[in-house]
PDB file of C-alpha atoms in Angstrom:
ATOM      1  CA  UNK A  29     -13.697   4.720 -50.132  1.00  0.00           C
ATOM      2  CA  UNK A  30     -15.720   2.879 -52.781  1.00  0.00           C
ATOM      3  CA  UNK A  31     -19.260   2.936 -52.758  1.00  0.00           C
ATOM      4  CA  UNK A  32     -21.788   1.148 -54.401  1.00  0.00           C
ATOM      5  CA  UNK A  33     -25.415   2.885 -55.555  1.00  0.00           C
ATOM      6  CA  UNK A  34     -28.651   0.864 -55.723  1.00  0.00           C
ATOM      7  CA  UNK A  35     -31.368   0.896 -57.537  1.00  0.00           C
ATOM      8  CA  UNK A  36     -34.324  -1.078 -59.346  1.00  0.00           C
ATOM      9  CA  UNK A  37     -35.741  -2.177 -56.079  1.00  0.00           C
ATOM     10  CA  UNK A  38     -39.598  -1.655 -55.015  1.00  0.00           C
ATOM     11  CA  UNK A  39     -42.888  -3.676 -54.555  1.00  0.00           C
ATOM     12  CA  UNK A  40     -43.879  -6.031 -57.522  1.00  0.00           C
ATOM     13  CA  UNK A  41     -46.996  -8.753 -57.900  1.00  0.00           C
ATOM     14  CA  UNK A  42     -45.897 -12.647 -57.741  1.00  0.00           C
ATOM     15  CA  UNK A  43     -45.018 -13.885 -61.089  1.00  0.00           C
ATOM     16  CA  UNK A  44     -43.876 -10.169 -61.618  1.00  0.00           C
ATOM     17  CA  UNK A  45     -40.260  -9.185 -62.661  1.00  0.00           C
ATOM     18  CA  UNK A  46     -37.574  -6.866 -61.646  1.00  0.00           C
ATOM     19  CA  UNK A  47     -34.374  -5.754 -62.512  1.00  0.00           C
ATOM     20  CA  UNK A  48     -31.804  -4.316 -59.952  1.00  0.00           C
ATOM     21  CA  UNK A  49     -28.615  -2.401 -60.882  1.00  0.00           C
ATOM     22  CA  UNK A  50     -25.674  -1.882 -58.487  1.00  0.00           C
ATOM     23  CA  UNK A  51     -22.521   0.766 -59.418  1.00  0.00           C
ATOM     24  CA  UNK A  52     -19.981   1.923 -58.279  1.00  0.00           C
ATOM     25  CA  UNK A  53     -19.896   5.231 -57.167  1.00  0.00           C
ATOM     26  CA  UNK A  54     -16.276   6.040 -58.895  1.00  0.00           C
ATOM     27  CA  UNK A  55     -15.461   3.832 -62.251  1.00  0.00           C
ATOM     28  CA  UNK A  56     -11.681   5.510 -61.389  1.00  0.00           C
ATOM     29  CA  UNK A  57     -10.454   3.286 -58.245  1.00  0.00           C
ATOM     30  CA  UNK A  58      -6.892   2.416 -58.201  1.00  0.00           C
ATOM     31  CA  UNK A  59      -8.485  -1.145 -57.926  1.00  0.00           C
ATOM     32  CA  UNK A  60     -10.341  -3.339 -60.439  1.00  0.00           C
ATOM     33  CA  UNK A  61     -13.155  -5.397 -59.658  1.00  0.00           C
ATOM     34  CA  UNK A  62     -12.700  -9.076 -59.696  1.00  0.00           C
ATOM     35  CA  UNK A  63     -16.157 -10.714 -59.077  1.00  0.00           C
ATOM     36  CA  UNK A  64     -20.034  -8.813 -58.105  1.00  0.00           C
ATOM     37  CA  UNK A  65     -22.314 -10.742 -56.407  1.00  0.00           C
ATOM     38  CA  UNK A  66     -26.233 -10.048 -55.278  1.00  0.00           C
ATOM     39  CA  UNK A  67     -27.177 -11.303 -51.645  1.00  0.00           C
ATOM     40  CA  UNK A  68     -30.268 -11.258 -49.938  1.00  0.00           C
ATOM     41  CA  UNK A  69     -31.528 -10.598 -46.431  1.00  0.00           C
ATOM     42  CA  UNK A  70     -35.467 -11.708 -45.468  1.00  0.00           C
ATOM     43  CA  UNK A  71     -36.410 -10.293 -42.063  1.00  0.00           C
ATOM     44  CA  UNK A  72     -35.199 -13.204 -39.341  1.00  0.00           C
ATOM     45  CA  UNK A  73     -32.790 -15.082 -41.795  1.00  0.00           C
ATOM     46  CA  UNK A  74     -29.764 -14.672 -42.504  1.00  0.00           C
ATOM     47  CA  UNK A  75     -27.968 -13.084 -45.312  1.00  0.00           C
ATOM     48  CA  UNK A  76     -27.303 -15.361 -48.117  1.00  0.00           C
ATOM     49  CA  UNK A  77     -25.845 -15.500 -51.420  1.00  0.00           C
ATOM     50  CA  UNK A  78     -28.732 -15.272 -54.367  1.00  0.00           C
ATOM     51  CA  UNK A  79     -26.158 -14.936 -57.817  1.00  0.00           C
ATOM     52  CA  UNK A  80     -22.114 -13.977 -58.374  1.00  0.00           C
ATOM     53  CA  UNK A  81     -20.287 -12.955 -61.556  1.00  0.00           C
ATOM     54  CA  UNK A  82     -16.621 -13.197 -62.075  1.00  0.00           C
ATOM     55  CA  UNK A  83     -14.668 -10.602 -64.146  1.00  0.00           C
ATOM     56  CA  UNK A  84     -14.633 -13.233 -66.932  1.00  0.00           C
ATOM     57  CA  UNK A  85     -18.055 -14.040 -66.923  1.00  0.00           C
ATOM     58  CA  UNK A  86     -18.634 -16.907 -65.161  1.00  0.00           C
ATOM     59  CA  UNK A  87     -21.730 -17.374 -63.031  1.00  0.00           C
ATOM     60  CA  UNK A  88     -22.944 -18.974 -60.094  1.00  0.00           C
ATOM     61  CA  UNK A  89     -26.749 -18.838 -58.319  1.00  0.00           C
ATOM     62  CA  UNK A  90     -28.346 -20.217 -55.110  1.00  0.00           C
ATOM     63  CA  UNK A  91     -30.528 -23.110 -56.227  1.00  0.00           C
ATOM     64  CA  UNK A  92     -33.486 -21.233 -55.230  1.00  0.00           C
ATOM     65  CA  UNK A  93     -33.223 -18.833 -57.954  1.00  0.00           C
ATOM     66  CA  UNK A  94     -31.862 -20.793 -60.610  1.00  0.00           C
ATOM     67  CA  UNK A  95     -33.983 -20.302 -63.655  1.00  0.00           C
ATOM     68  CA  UNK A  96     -35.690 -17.359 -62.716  1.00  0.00           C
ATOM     69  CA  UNK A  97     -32.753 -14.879 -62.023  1.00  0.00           C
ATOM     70  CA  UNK A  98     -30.117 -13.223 -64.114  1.00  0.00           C
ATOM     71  CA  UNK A  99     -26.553 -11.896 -63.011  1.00  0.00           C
ATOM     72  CA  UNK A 100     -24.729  -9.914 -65.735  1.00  0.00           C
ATOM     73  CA  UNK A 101     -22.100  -7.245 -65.679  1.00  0.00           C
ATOM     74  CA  UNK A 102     -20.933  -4.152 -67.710  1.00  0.00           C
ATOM     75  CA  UNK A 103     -17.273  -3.776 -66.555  1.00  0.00           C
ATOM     76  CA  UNK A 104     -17.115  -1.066 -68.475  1.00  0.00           C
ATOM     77  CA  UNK A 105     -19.675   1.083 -66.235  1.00  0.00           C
ATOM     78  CA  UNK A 106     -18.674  -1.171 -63.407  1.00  0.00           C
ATOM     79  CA  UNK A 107     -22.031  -2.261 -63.044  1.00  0.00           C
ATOM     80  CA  UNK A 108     -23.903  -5.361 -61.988  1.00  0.00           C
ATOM     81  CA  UNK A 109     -27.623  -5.747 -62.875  1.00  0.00           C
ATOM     82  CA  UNK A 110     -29.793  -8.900 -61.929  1.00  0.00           C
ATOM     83  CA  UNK A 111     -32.818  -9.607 -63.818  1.00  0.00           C
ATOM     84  CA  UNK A 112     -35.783 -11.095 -61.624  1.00  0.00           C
ATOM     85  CA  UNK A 113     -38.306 -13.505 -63.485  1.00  0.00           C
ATOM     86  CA  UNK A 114     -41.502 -15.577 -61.871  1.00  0.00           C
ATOM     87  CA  UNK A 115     -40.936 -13.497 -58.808  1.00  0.00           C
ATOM     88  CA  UNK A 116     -42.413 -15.269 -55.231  1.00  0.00           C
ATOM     89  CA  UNK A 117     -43.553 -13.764 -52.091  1.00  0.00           C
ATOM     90  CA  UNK A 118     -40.185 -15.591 -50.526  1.00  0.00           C
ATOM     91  CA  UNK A 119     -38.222 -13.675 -52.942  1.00  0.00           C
ATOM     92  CA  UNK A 120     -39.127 -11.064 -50.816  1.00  0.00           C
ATOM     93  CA  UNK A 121     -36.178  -9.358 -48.630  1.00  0.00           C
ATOM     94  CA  UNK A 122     -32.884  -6.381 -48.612  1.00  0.00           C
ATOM     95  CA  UNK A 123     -31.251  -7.347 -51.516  1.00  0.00           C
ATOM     96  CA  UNK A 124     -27.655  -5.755 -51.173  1.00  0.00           C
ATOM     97  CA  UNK A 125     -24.803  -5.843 -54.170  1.00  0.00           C
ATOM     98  CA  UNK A 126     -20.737  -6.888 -53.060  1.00  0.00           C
ATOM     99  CA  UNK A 127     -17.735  -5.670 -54.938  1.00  0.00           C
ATOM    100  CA  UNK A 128     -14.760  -7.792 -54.993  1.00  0.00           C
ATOM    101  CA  UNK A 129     -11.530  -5.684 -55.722  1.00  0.00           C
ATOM    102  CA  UNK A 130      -8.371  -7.110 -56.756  1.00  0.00           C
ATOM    103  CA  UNK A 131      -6.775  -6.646 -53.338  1.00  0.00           C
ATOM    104  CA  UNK A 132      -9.205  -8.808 -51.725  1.00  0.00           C
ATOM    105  CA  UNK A 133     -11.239  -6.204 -50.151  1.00  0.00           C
ATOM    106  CA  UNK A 134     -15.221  -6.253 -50.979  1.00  0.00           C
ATOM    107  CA  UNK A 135     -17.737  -3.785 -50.256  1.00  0.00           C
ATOM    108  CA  UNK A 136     -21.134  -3.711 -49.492  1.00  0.00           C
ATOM    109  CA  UNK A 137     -23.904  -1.530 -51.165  1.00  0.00           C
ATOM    110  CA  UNK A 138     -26.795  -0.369 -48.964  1.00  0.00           C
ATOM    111  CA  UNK A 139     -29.253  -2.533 -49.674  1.00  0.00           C
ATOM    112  CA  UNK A 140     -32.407  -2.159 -51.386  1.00  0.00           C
ATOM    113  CA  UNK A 141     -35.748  -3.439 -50.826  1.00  0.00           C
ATOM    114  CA  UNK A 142     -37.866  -6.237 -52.842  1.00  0.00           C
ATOM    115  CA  UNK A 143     -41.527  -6.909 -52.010  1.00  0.00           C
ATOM    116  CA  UNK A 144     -43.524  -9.256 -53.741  1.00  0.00           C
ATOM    117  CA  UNK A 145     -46.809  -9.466 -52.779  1.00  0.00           C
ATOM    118  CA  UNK A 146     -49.531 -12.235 -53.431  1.00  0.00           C
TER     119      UNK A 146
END
């Protein structure tokens, strides 16, 4: 099955940036990806959608992010990086990555953790 490796997370001052990288585990699936997207988990909330790329390009963030964060893709590597600016203490949470694939199946990367501290 496809997995997806994390990395980029860790603990990081307000105002503070980060970038976080996502891959999958085996650039040789039968499947191509159609769209990566970042979400976000804070303890007690729910998870929600921070940024998602399309395979063309196109782009779409939560408006709590937009302006400070970056989605972009190598589909090459079959990676998906997002660039943190102006980080906040309620940026703070899991941040997990989500593979589309072309038969409509996503899947989830592990999750890695974002502290920002004030």
């Amino acid at each position: 099955q496809v997995q997806l490796v994390e990395s980029g997370g860790g603990l990081v001052q307000a105002g503070g940036s980060l970038r976080l990288s996502c891959a999958a585990s085996d650039s040789g699936t039968f499947f191509s990806i159609n769209a990566m997207a970042w979400y976000r988990q804070a303890s007690g909330k729910q998870r929600e959608l921070v940024a998602l790329i399309t395979r063309g390009g196109s782009t779409n963030y939560a408006d709590s992010v937009k302006g400070r964060f970056t989605i972009s893709r190598d589909n090459a590597k079959n990676t998906v990086y997002l660039q943190m600016n102006s980080l906040k203490p309620e940026d703070t949470a899991v941040y997990y990555c989500w593979n589309l694939y072309n038969n409509n199946v996503g899947y989830w990367g592990q999750g890695t953790q974002v502290t920002v501290s004030s």
